[in-house]
Short mmCIF file of C-alpha atoms in Angstrom, two decimals:
data_model
loop_
_atom_site.label_atom_id
_atom_site.label_comp_id
_atom_site.label_asym_id
_atom_site.label_seq_id
_atom_site.Cartn_x
_atom_site.Cartn_y
_atom_site.Cartn_z
CA MET Z 1 -11.98 35.92 -13.82
CA ARG Z 2 -9.36 33.28 -14.46
CA ALA Z 3 -10.61 29.86 -15.23
CA LYS Z 4 -9.78 27.13 -12.83
CA LYS Z 5 -6.90 24.84 -14.03
CA HIS Z 6 -8.17 21.38 -14.86
CA GLN Z 7 -6.58 18.70 -12.41
CA TYR Z 8 -5.65 15.52 -14.19
CA VAL Z 9 -7.00 12.35 -12.87
CA ALA Z 10 -4.56 9.58 -12.27
CA THR Z 11 -6.31 6.52 -13.79
CA VAL Z 12 -5.01 3.14 -12.85
CA LYS Z 13 -3.51 2.75 -16.35
CA ARG Z 14 -1.42 6.00 -15.96
CA ARG Z 15 -0.38 4.91 -12.41
CA GLU Z 16 0.83 1.49 -13.70
CA LEU Z 17 2.62 3.19 -16.53
CA GLY Z 18 4.30 5.66 -14.08
CA ALA Z 19 5.41 2.81 -11.68
CA GLU Z 20 6.95 0.89 -14.74
CA LEU Z 21 8.78 4.21 -15.74
CA ARG Z 22 10.14 4.61 -12.22
CA ARG Z 23 11.31 0.98 -11.95
CA ILE Z 24 13.29 1.24 -15.26
CA ARG Z 25 14.72 4.63 -14.22
CA GLU Z 26 15.91 3.10 -10.90
CA ARG Z 27 17.36 -0.04 -12.64
CA ALA Z 28 19.31 2.32 -14.73
CA GLY Z 29 20.74 3.85 -11.60
CA TYR Z 30 19.34 7.30 -12.37
CA LEU Z 31 17.73 9.71 -9.69
CA ALA Z 32 14.65 11.62 -10.89
CA ALA Z 33 16.79 14.72 -10.83
CA ASN Z 34 19.39 12.91 -13.21
CA MET Z 35 16.42 12.00 -15.57
CA ALA Z 36 15.10 15.49 -15.50
CA PHE Z 37 18.52 16.86 -16.58
CA ILE Z 38 19.09 14.08 -19.19
CA LEU Z 39 15.60 14.83 -20.76
CA ASN Z 40 15.73 18.60 -20.16
CA TRP Z 41 12.45 18.36 -18.26
CA SER Z 42 11.26 19.86 -14.95
CA HIS Z 43 11.81 17.81 -11.91
CA SER Z 44 7.93 18.13 -11.17
CA SER Z 45 7.27 16.81 -14.62
CA ILE Z 46 9.25 13.53 -13.93
CA SER Z 47 7.55 13.11 -10.61
CA ARG Z 48 4.04 13.74 -11.80
CA LEU Z 49 4.51 11.33 -14.88
CA GLU Z 50 5.90 8.47 -12.44
CA ASN Z 51 2.83 9.13 -10.24
CA GLY Z 52 0.27 8.93 -13.07
CA LEU Z 53 -0.57 12.69 -12.58
CA LEU Z 54 0.62 13.67 -15.86
CA LYS Z 55 -0.68 12.70 -19.39
CA ALA Z 56 2.60 12.65 -21.50
CA ARG Z 57 2.62 14.23 -24.94
CA ASP Z 58 2.98 11.97 -27.94
CA GLU Z 59 6.38 10.33 -28.05
CA ARG Z 60 7.25 11.68 -24.63
CA VAL Z 61 7.03 8.24 -22.94
CA ALA Z 62 9.05 6.75 -25.70
CA HIS Z 63 11.76 9.28 -25.36
CA TYR Z 64 11.74 8.72 -21.51
CA LEU Z 65 12.23 4.93 -22.17
CA ALA Z 66 14.96 5.16 -24.62
CA ARG Z 67 16.97 7.50 -22.18
CA ALA Z 68 16.34 5.18 -19.26
CA LYS Z 69 17.76 2.20 -21.17
CA ALA Z 70 14.43 0.22 -21.47
CA THR Z 71 14.72 -3.23 -23.10
CA THR Z 72 13.12 -3.57 -26.57
CA ASP Z 73 10.20 -5.52 -25.05
CA GLU Z 74 9.71 -2.99 -22.32
CA PHE Z 75 9.85 -0.22 -24.83
CA ASN Z 76 7.16 -1.66 -27.22
CA ARG Z 77 4.93 -2.94 -24.47
CA LEU Z 78 4.86 0.51 -22.49
CA VAL Z 79 4.54 2.68 -25.61
CA ALA Z 80 1.59 0.54 -26.66
CA LEU Z 81 0.13 1.04 -23.00
CA ASP Z 82 0.67 4.71 -23.27
CA ARG Z 83 -1.42 5.04 -26.40
CA TYR Z 84 -4.20 2.67 -24.84
CA PRO Z 85 -7.31 4.81 -24.06
CA ASP Z 86 -8.27 5.65 -20.52
CA ASP Z 87 -11.66 4.17 -20.96
CA GLY Z 88 -12.03 2.87 -17.29
CA TYR Z 89 -11.30 -0.78 -18.32
CA LEU Z 90 -7.95 -2.47 -17.83
CA ALA Z 91 -7.53 -6.22 -18.36
CA ARG Z 92 -4.34 -8.13 -17.42
CA PRO Z 93 -3.74 -11.91 -17.81
CA HIS Z 94 -2.13 -13.86 -14.94
CA PRO Z 95 -1.54 -17.57 -13.95
CA ALA Z 96 -4.73 -19.45 -12.83
CA GLY Z 97 -5.90 -18.07 -9.68
CA PHE Z 98 -2.76 -16.09 -9.02
CA PRO Z 99 -3.18 -12.27 -9.62
CA ASP Z 100 -0.56 -11.32 -6.94
CA GLY Z 101 2.25 -11.18 -9.59
CA LEU Z 102 0.52 -8.29 -11.41
CA LEU Z 103 2.19 -4.79 -10.93
CA VAL Z 104 -1.40 -3.24 -10.67
CA VAL Z 105 -2.41 -5.63 -7.93
CA THR Z 106 0.78 -4.95 -5.90
CA MET Z 107 0.35 -1.23 -6.55
CA LEU Z 108 -3.20 -1.19 -5.21
CA ASP Z 109 -2.61 -3.64 -2.35
CA THR Z 110 0.12 -1.52 -0.87
CA GLU Z 111 -0.74 2.07 -1.86
CA SER Z 112 -4.55 2.18 -1.33
CA ALA Z 113 -5.77 3.84 1.89
CA SER Z 114 -8.52 1.21 2.39
CA PHE Z 115 -10.10 -1.65 0.60
CA THR Z 116 -12.88 -4.15 0.98
CA SER Z 117 -12.57 -7.69 -0.51
CA PHE Z 118 -14.90 -10.58 -0.88
CA ALA Z 119 -14.51 -14.16 -2.56
CA PRO Z 120 -17.54 -16.00 -2.95
CA ARG Z 121 -16.08 -19.46 -2.65
CA ASP Z 122 -12.81 -18.80 -0.98
CA ILE Z 123 -11.19 -16.63 1.78
CA PRO Z 124 -10.02 -13.43 0.34
CA ARG Z 125 -6.34 -13.84 -1.09
CA HIS Z 126 -4.96 -11.17 1.31
CA LEU Z 127 -5.67 -13.58 4.46
CA HIS Z 128 -4.38 -16.77 3.04
CA ILE Z 129 -1.86 -18.82 5.15
CA GLU Z 130 0.91 -21.35 3.71
CA PRO Z 131 -1.28 -24.53 4.09
CA HIS Z 132 -4.37 -22.86 2.55
CA ILE Z 133 -2.27 -21.34 -0.18
CA ARG Z 134 -0.81 -24.90 -0.87
CA THR Z 135 -4.29 -26.46 -0.96
CA VAL Z 136 -5.45 -23.90 -3.36
CA LEU Z 137 -2.66 -24.28 -5.77
CA LYS Z 138 -3.03 -27.99 -5.84
CA LYS Z 139 -6.60 -27.54 -6.88
CA LEU Z 140 -5.32 -25.41 -9.74
CA GLY Z 141 -2.94 -28.34 -10.99
CA TYR Z 142 0.28 -27.77 -9.00
CA GLU Z 143 1.73 -31.08 -7.83
CA ASP Z 144 4.12 -31.61 -4.89
CA GLY Z 145 7.55 -30.47 -5.66
CA PRO Z 146 9.96 -27.54 -6.19
CA ALA Z 147 7.31 -25.68 -8.50
CA LEU Z 148 4.57 -25.82 -5.89
CA ASP Z 149 7.01 -24.78 -3.06
CA ALA Z 150 8.21 -21.82 -5.18
CA ALA Z 151 4.73 -20.88 -6.00
CA VAL Z 152 3.60 -20.88 -2.30
CA GLN Z 153 6.60 -18.80 -1.18
CA ASP Z 154 6.15 -16.43 -3.99
CA ARG Z 155 2.33 -15.77 -2.76
CA LEU Z 156 3.47 -15.56 0.84
CA THR Z 157 6.00 -12.91 -0.15
CA ARG Z 158 3.57 -10.88 -2.13
CA GLN Z 159 0.81 -10.77 0.40
CA PRO Z 160 0.17 -7.16 1.59
CA SER Z 161 0.45 -6.30 5.32
CA THR Z 162 -2.79 -5.82 7.13
CA MET Z 163 -0.90 -4.05 9.85
CA ARG Z 164 0.13 -1.00 7.83
CA GLU Z 165 -1.34 2.51 8.26
CA HIS Z 166 -4.70 3.96 7.06
CA GLY Z 167 -7.44 1.41 6.56
CA PRO Z 168 -9.91 -0.05 7.47
CA PHE Z 169 -9.29 -3.19 5.35
CA THR Z 170 -12.46 -5.13 5.30
CA PHE Z 171 -12.78 -8.83 4.46
CA TYR Z 172 -15.99 -10.78 3.75
CA VAL Z 173 -15.27 -14.52 4.58
CA PRO Z 174 -17.94 -16.98 3.34
CA GLU Z 175 -18.48 -19.65 5.84
CA THR Z 176 -18.44 -22.30 3.00
CA ALA Z 177 -14.79 -21.43 2.63
CA LEU Z 178 -14.09 -22.71 6.24
CA LEU Z 179 -15.39 -26.28 5.69
CA ALA Z 180 -12.15 -27.87 4.33
CA ASP Z 181 -9.62 -30.11 5.77
CA LEU Z 182 -9.90 -29.76 9.53
CA ALA Z 183 -6.16 -29.31 10.19
CA VAL Z 184 -5.77 -26.48 7.64
CA THR Z 185 -9.06 -24.87 8.63
CA HIS Z 186 -7.85 -24.86 12.31
CA GLU Z 187 -4.60 -23.09 11.35
CA GLN Z 188 -6.39 -20.54 9.01
CA LEU Z 189 -9.11 -19.80 11.79
CA VAL Z 190 -6.35 -19.22 14.32
CA HIS Z 191 -4.85 -16.73 11.80
CA LEU Z 192 -8.25 -15.07 11.19
CA SER Z 193 -8.78 -14.74 14.98
CA ILE Z 194 -5.56 -12.98 15.26
CA LEU Z 195 -6.15 -10.50 12.46
CA SER Z 196 -9.75 -9.84 13.53
CA SER Z 197 -8.43 -8.33 16.78
CA LEU Z 198 -6.33 -5.73 14.78
CA PRO Z 199 -8.32 -2.37 14.94
CA ARG Z 200 -7.72 -1.82 11.08
CA CYS Z 201 -8.50 -5.24 9.93
CA HIS Z 202 -12.24 -5.83 9.86
CA ILE Z 203 -13.23 -9.45 9.14
CA ARG Z 204 -16.95 -10.43 8.72
CA LEU Z 205 -18.36 -13.96 8.18
CA VAL Z 206 -20.87 -14.47 5.60
CA PRO Z 207 -23.21 -17.22 6.74
CA ALA Z 208 -23.56 -20.32 4.54
CA GLY Z 209 -27.46 -19.57 4.04
CA ALA Z 210 -26.64 -16.00 2.77
CA SER Z 211 -28.34 -15.34 -0.64
CA MET Z 212 -25.51 -14.29 -2.69
CA ALA Z 213 -25.71 -16.64 -5.74
CA ASP Z 214 -25.44 -13.71 -8.21
CA LEU Z 215 -22.00 -12.79 -7.03
CA CYS Z 216 -20.01 -15.69 -8.49
CA THR Z 217 -16.63 -13.65 -8.92
CA GLY Z 218 -14.47 -12.36 -6.39
CA PHE Z 219 -13.69 -8.80 -6.11
CA THR Z 220 -11.87 -5.99 -4.18
CA LEU Z 221 -12.69 -2.32 -4.11
CA TYR Z 222 -9.79 -0.06 -3.44
CA ARG Z 223 -9.95 3.55 -2.29
CA HIS Z 224 -7.19 6.19 -2.15
CA ASP Z 225 -7.26 9.78 -1.04
CA GLU Z 226 -5.62 11.01 -4.20
CA HIS Z 227 -7.07 8.76 -6.75
CA PRO Z 228 -10.58 7.56 -7.78
CA PRO Z 229 -11.79 4.06 -6.56
CA VAL Z 230 -10.56 1.13 -8.52
CA LEU Z 231 -12.38 -2.16 -8.60
CA HIS Z 232 -10.38 -5.36 -9.10
CA LEU Z 233 -12.62 -8.18 -10.45
CA GLN Z 234 -10.58 -11.31 -10.24
CA LEU Z 235 -11.27 -13.98 -12.92
CA PRO Z 236 -9.79 -17.36 -12.99
CA THR Z 237 -6.85 -16.48 -15.51
CA ALA Z 238 -7.19 -12.80 -15.73
CA SER Z 239 -7.99 -9.57 -13.83
CA LEU Z 240 -10.24 -6.77 -14.81
CA PHE Z 241 -9.97 -3.35 -13.35
CA LEU Z 242 -12.96 -0.98 -13.29
CA GLU Z 243 -12.88 2.90 -12.80
CA ASN Z 244 -16.22 4.04 -14.34
CA ALA Z 245 -18.70 5.55 -11.86
CA GLN Z 246 -21.55 3.05 -12.94
CA ASP Z 247 -19.33 0.09 -12.32
CA ILE Z 248 -18.19 1.32 -8.95
CA ALA Z 249 -21.73 2.13 -7.85
CA TYR Z 250 -22.87 -1.38 -8.70
CA TYR Z 251 -20.22 -3.14 -6.57
CA GLU Z 252 -20.87 -0.63 -3.77
CA SER Z 253 -24.46 -1.77 -3.78
CA GLN Z 254 -23.32 -5.43 -3.59
CA LEU Z 255 -21.07 -4.42 -0.51
CA GLU Z 256 -24.13 -2.93 1.15
CA ARG Z 257 -25.91 -6.24 0.63
CA LEU Z 258 -22.97 -8.07 2.08
CA ALA Z 259 -22.98 -5.82 5.11
CA GLU Z 260 -26.47 -6.55 5.82
CA LEU Z 261 -26.18 -10.40 5.47
CA ALA Z 262 -22.69 -10.78 7.21
CA LEU Z 263 -22.13 -11.24 10.99
CA SER Z 264 -20.72 -8.16 12.82
CA ARG Z 265 -17.10 -8.02 13.67
CA ARG Z 266 -18.00 -9.17 17.30
CA GLU Z 267 -20.27 -11.85 16.24
CA THR Z 268 -17.58 -13.15 13.66
CA ARG Z 269 -15.00 -13.32 16.47
CA GLU Z 270 -17.37 -15.21 18.67
CA TRP Z 271 -18.18 -17.57 15.77
CA PHE Z 272 -14.22 -18.10 15.12
CA THR Z 273 -14.00 -19.12 18.85
CA ARG Z 274 -16.69 -21.60 18.85
CA LYS Z 275 -15.62 -22.98 15.46
CA LEU Z 276 -12.01 -23.45 16.68
CA ALA Z 277 -13.28 -25.17 19.89
CA ASP Z 278 -15.30 -27.53 17.90
CA ILE Z 279 -12.49 -28.32 15.60
CA GLU Z 280 -10.20 -29.06 18.42
CA ARG Z 281 -12.54 -31.49 19.98
CA ARG Z 282 -12.89 -33.32 16.76
CA LEU Z 283 -9.17 -33.34 16.24
CA GLU Z 284 -8.71 -34.71 19.69
CA HIS Z 285 -11.19 -37.48 19.01
CA ASP Z 286 -9.45 -38.40 15.87
CA ARG Z 287 -6.15 -38.61 17.39
CA ALA Z 288 -7.78 -40.95 20.37
CA LEU Z 289 -8.77 -43.31 17.51
CA ILE Z 290 -5.30 -43.72 16.15
CA PRO Z 291 -3.48 -46.63 17.99
CA SER Z 292 -0.10 -45.87 19.65
CA CYS Z 293 2.83 -48.06 19.38
CA ASP Z 294 2.37 -49.09 22.92
CA ASP Z 295 -1.16 -50.24 22.18
CA ALA Z 296 0.08 -52.79 19.45
CA PRO Z 297 -0.30 -56.50 20.32
CA THR Z 298 2.83 -58.15 21.95
CA GLU Z 299 3.31 -60.48 18.97
CA ALA Z 300 3.28 -57.60 16.43
CA ARG Z 301 5.94 -55.82 18.32
CA ALA Z 302 8.09 -58.96 18.72
#
């Protein structure tokens, strides 16, 4: 009886490396078939390598990079990544509070069949609107000006679509994150209300009194039909990606706790409606207190 052929598991490190190789090949203007011819490899080897499904033999990645015209920095960085062990832990630095620019995050956001996200003190980053992003970046040290405008636009551009296929995409939103500036909160709630009506977008409110003090770091659990689950743990200036079964199991148990504590999708939509009505009354009251030009004394207008 023939032994069953072992299927190589595409770790997040291998998938990141493969995505980088594909990017460099495409920048050089080569099709996968061209690359296979140049390297004298099979077309399937190129495809599997670029999709993280093939563990390259020693120096194979270096050979690929050299023929694909990688820069010296790319060559050194990706050869080092190739040699880094697949131990279920991958760390990546990023600007404070801004993991969106990481290739791994973009890859997971756009390719995963489904994911579940929770931020203990903020709205999950996938749901941010422009005024909220601006407020968050100001708290991180950005000042009004071109740099802030560029950072806001960059975040908006990188946000994954919650209307794509597959799903569901589940977001646990803490009530305490919706107690900021009334005008900003109003716009954010309108956005959340619209998204919560989409069949693949599951938004659930975590009440302010919920006991989740031990969960002090935001995380997203990604699932894909062809790859093992990946947990993105978002720290202030770095991200950690976990794949070991015991780590995944721990965060799955935390998501079970959240599911028990959070309002249902229907209850969340009803809460949004009530909150919006309350904010609109308060905003209308505040506007009524502001004197108009017509109300100014005659002497002041003269």
